[in-house]
Short mmCIF file of C-alpha atoms and ligand atoms in Angstrom, two decimals:
data_model
loop_
_atom_site.label_atom_id
_atom_site.label_comp_id
_atom_site.label_asym_id
_atom_site.label_seq_id
_atom_site.Cartn_x
_atom_site.Cartn_y
_atom_site.Cartn_z
CA MET A 1 3.52 30.31 12.37
CA ALA A 2 0.88 28.01 13.92
CA VAL A 3 -0.73 29.83 17.08
CA THR A 4 -3.16 27.64 18.44
CA LEU A 5 -6.44 29.76 20.36
CA PRO A 6 -6.24 27.35 23.54
CA ARG A 7 -9.83 29.06 24.12
CA ALA A 8 -11.42 28.92 20.90
CA GLN A 9 -11.53 25.42 21.26
CA PRO A 10 -14.30 24.56 24.20
CA LEU A 11 -16.68 27.95 22.08
CA ARG A 12 -16.18 25.09 19.22
CA LEU A 13 -17.22 21.81 21.20
CA LEU A 14 -20.03 24.42 22.20
CA ALA A 15 -21.14 25.69 18.88
CA GLY A 16 -20.87 21.32 17.89
CA VAL A 17 -23.64 21.15 20.02
CA LEU A 18 -25.92 23.45 19.82
CA VAL A 19 -26.38 22.06 16.14
CA LEU A 20 -26.20 18.75 17.28
CA LEU A 21 -28.74 19.41 19.34
CA LEU A 22 -31.46 21.77 17.10
CA PHE A 23 -31.55 18.89 14.39
CA THR A 24 -31.51 15.49 17.46
CA VAL A 25 -34.07 17.78 19.06
CA GLU A 26 -36.58 18.49 16.87
CA PRO A 27 -37.52 15.49 15.07
CA ALA A 28 -38.47 14.29 19.27
CA ILE A 29 -40.86 17.84 19.15
CA ALA A 30 -42.70 16.81 15.67
CA ASP A 31 -42.39 13.06 16.50
CA ASP A 32 -44.76 14.48 19.99
CA GLN A 33 -47.28 15.71 18.62
CA PRO A 34 -50.30 13.33 18.15
CA ALA A 35 -51.73 12.13 15.31
CA GLN A 36 -53.98 14.18 12.88
CA THR A 37 -56.39 12.26 12.03
CA THR A 38 -59.38 13.52 9.35
CA ALA A 39 -62.53 14.36 10.46
CA LEU A 40 -65.24 16.53 9.02
CA LEU A 41 -66.61 18.94 11.44
CA ILE A 42 -70.15 20.40 10.14
CA ASP A 43 -71.86 22.92 12.27
CA GLY A 44 -72.76 26.44 12.72
CA LYS A 45 -76.19 26.86 11.48
CA VAL A 46 -76.87 22.62 11.23
CA LYS A 47 -79.81 20.95 13.32
CA ARG A 48 -77.36 18.30 14.28
CA ALA A 49 -74.03 19.06 14.41
CA GLN A 50 -70.62 16.46 13.57
CA ARG A 51 -67.99 15.24 13.17
CA LEU A 52 -67.38 13.13 10.56
CA SER A 53 -64.22 10.85 10.10
CA VAL A 54 -63.54 9.36 7.22
CA ASP A 55 -64.82 6.14 7.53
CA ALA A 56 -67.94 7.75 8.63
CA LEU A 57 -68.02 9.81 4.93
CA HIS A 58 -67.62 6.14 2.78
CA ARG A 59 -70.28 4.59 4.33
CA LEU A 60 -71.42 7.78 2.85
CA PRO A 61 -73.72 7.69 -0.80
CA ALA A 62 -70.74 8.16 -2.99
CA GLU A 63 -70.07 10.43 -6.74
CA ARG A 64 -67.35 9.38 -8.09
CA VAL A 65 -66.99 13.01 -10.99
CA ASP A 66 -64.13 14.07 -13.89
CA VAL A 67 -62.76 17.12 -12.99
CA SER A 68 -60.03 19.32 -14.93
CA PHE A 69 -59.01 22.93 -13.59
CA GLN A 70 -55.94 25.31 -14.03
CA THR A 71 -52.87 25.89 -11.36
CA SER A 72 -49.67 27.45 -10.80
CA HIS A 73 -48.45 25.05 -11.89
CA GLY A 74 -50.09 23.72 -14.53
CA THR A 75 -53.31 21.88 -15.65
CA GLU A 76 -54.58 19.17 -12.88
CA LYS A 77 -56.46 16.71 -14.44
CA SER A 78 -58.33 13.83 -12.29
CA SER A 79 -61.21 11.83 -11.13
CA TYR A 80 -62.14 12.50 -7.25
CA THR A 81 -65.15 10.23 -5.26
CA GLY A 82 -66.47 11.75 -2.46
CA VAL A 83 -69.99 12.94 -0.89
CA LEU A 84 -72.14 15.61 -2.28
CA LEU A 85 -71.44 19.46 -0.26
CA TRP A 86 -75.86 18.75 0.00
CA ARG A 87 -75.30 15.24 1.27
CA LEU A 88 -72.94 16.68 4.60
CA LEU A 89 -76.07 18.76 5.02
CA ASP A 90 -78.49 16.38 5.05
CA GLU A 91 -76.31 14.59 7.44
CA ALA A 92 -75.79 17.07 9.98
CA GLY A 93 -80.17 17.38 9.98
CA GLY A 94 -79.85 20.00 7.99
CA ILE A 95 -80.23 24.30 7.39
CA ASP A 96 -81.54 25.09 10.96
CA ASP A 97 -83.89 27.89 9.65
CA PRO A 98 -87.65 27.14 9.15
CA ALA A 99 -88.00 30.64 6.98
CA LYS A 100 -89.46 29.53 3.40
CA GLY A 101 -86.12 29.73 0.81
CA ALA A 102 -83.78 29.16 3.66
CA GLU A 103 -81.48 27.51 1.62
CA LEU A 104 -81.12 30.58 -0.53
CA HIS A 105 -80.52 32.63 2.94
CA HIS A 106 -77.30 30.71 4.32
CA THR A 107 -73.44 30.38 3.34
CA ILE A 108 -71.36 27.84 4.51
CA SER A 109 -67.57 28.70 4.67
CA ILE A 110 -65.02 25.70 4.44
CA THR A 111 -61.76 26.02 6.48
CA ALA A 112 -58.88 23.61 5.33
CA ARG A 113 -56.30 22.93 8.58
CA ASP A 114 -53.96 25.43 6.78
CA GLY A 115 -56.39 28.37 7.61
CA TYR A 116 -57.09 28.56 3.86
CA THR A 117 -60.75 29.37 3.15
CA VAL A 118 -63.55 29.61 0.96
CA VAL A 119 -66.93 30.92 1.05
CA ILE A 120 -69.65 29.13 -1.15
CA SER A 121 -73.88 29.85 -1.00
CA THR A 122 -76.12 26.86 0.16
CA GLY A 123 -78.60 28.55 -2.78
CA GLU A 124 -75.33 27.63 -5.17
CA ILE A 125 -75.57 23.56 -4.47
CA ALA A 126 -79.32 22.76 -3.53
CA PRO A 127 -81.09 20.73 -5.06
CA ASP A 128 -83.80 23.04 -6.48
CA PHE A 129 -81.66 25.38 -7.65
CA GLY A 130 -77.49 25.76 -8.73
CA GLY A 131 -77.88 21.98 -7.83
CA LYS A 132 -73.85 22.24 -8.81
CA ALA A 133 -72.08 19.14 -7.47
CA ALA A 134 -69.46 19.89 -4.87
CA MET A 135 -68.23 17.16 -3.07
CA ILE A 136 -65.85 16.91 -0.53
CA ALA A 137 -63.24 13.83 -1.70
CA TYR A 138 -61.81 11.42 0.14
CA GLU A 139 -60.04 9.72 -2.94
CA ARG A 140 -58.07 10.83 -6.65
CA ASP A 141 -58.66 8.65 -9.17
CA GLY A 142 -59.27 5.13 -7.46
CA VAL A 143 -56.41 5.85 -4.22
CA GLU A 144 -57.47 6.85 -0.73
CA LEU A 145 -56.25 11.03 -0.12
CA GLY A 146 -55.00 9.71 3.39
CA ALA A 147 -53.00 11.56 5.25
CA GLN A 148 -53.25 13.74 2.39
CA GLY A 149 -56.55 14.78 3.86
CA LEU A 150 -60.30 15.28 2.92
CA ARG A 151 -60.19 18.30 -0.64
CA VAL A 152 -62.88 20.36 -2.00
CA ILE A 153 -64.31 19.17 -5.39
CA MET A 154 -65.92 22.12 -7.60
CA PRO A 155 -67.16 20.08 -10.90
CA GLY A 156 -66.92 23.13 -14.00
CA ASP A 157 -64.50 25.46 -11.63
CA ARG A 158 -61.36 27.50 -14.65
CA HIS A 159 -59.12 26.88 -11.48
CA GLY A 160 -58.53 25.31 -8.98
CA GLY A 161 -58.86 28.20 -5.88
CA ARG A 162 -61.69 26.40 -4.23
CA TYR A 163 -60.45 22.91 -4.33
CA VAL A 164 -59.57 23.07 -1.21
CA ARG A 165 -57.39 21.25 0.10
CA ASP A 166 -56.88 19.42 3.67
CA VAL A 167 -60.45 20.64 4.52
CA VAL A 168 -61.64 20.38 8.15
CA GLU A 169 -64.48 22.46 8.80
CA MET A 170 -68.14 23.17 7.04
CA GLU A 171 -69.74 26.06 8.60
CA VAL A 172 -73.26 26.52 8.27
CA LYS A 173 -73.65 31.33 8.20
N1 LIG B 1 -55.59 24.21 1.65
C1 LIG B 1 -55.65 24.94 1.29
N2 LIG B 1 -56.53 24.08 -0.29
C2 LIG B 1 -56.09 25.52 -1.85
C3 LIG B 1 -55.02 26.15 -2.22
C4 LIG B 1 -54.59 26.55 -0.84
O1 LIG B 1 -53.73 27.60 -0.18
N3 LIG B 1 -55.11 26.00 0.34
N4 LIG B 1 -55.00 26.41 -3.00
C5 LIG B 1 -54.93 26.03 -4.27
C6 LIG B 1 -55.21 27.44 -5.43
S1 LIG B 1 -55.45 28.81 -5.56
C7 LIG B 1 -54.85 25.19 -6.12
S2 LIG B 1 -54.95 26.77 -7.51
C8 LIG B 1 -55.78 24.44 -5.95
C9 LIG B 1 -53.92 24.09 -6.50
O2 LIG B 1 -54.33 22.29 -6.52
P1 LIG B 1 -52.73 21.66 -6.40
O3 LIG B 1 -52.68 21.50 -5.05
O4 LIG B 1 -53.56 19.88 -6.14
O5 LIG B 1 -51.66 21.72 -7.20
O6 LIG B 1 -55.77 24.33 -3.67
C10 LIG B 1 -56.81 25.38 -3.93
N5 LIG B 1 -56.46 24.14 -2.37
MO1 LIG B 2 -54.47 28.98 -7.30
#
């Protein structure tokens, strides 16, 4: 015996409409977000805090480096092009500290859009000391990183942990 429950129909209709709304409204909200423009903020203890666009980075002296590092999904081997962190500090007027040996007294907190943060010391990248050719890359294997965002390159690191993806800020402390 087929018994139809008349009250079930409007409920189903309502559920259907709700499901439809979920699928249609969510992308509409995402589309309303302002386009994320890639830029790098250099602030904290620097003389002239800067917000550098990708174009501005392209106008600075470029370095290209071949690197290879371990990740949870195997070894990554690529060639990155970008600007040395030390050169970027220079662009921001240098470390704002007149003390002798100031380049050995500070840290740089590098933060990504997802909140991932890595801290390095200024002494590690100072040319007369650690001299590490750490850089912010805008290009990988000849292709612009574009929407992937800028990336920290740490030549010599064995694991990829400091290869911060989509970096947005370098704060000198
Ligand atoms: N923004 C951001 N960058 C990040 C991470 C992260 O979680 N967020 N993980 C790091 C770790 S632990 C590794 S091993 C590498 C992985 O590199 P891949 O994304 O190119 O595979 O990215 C590094 N950079
Ligand atoms: Mo990792």
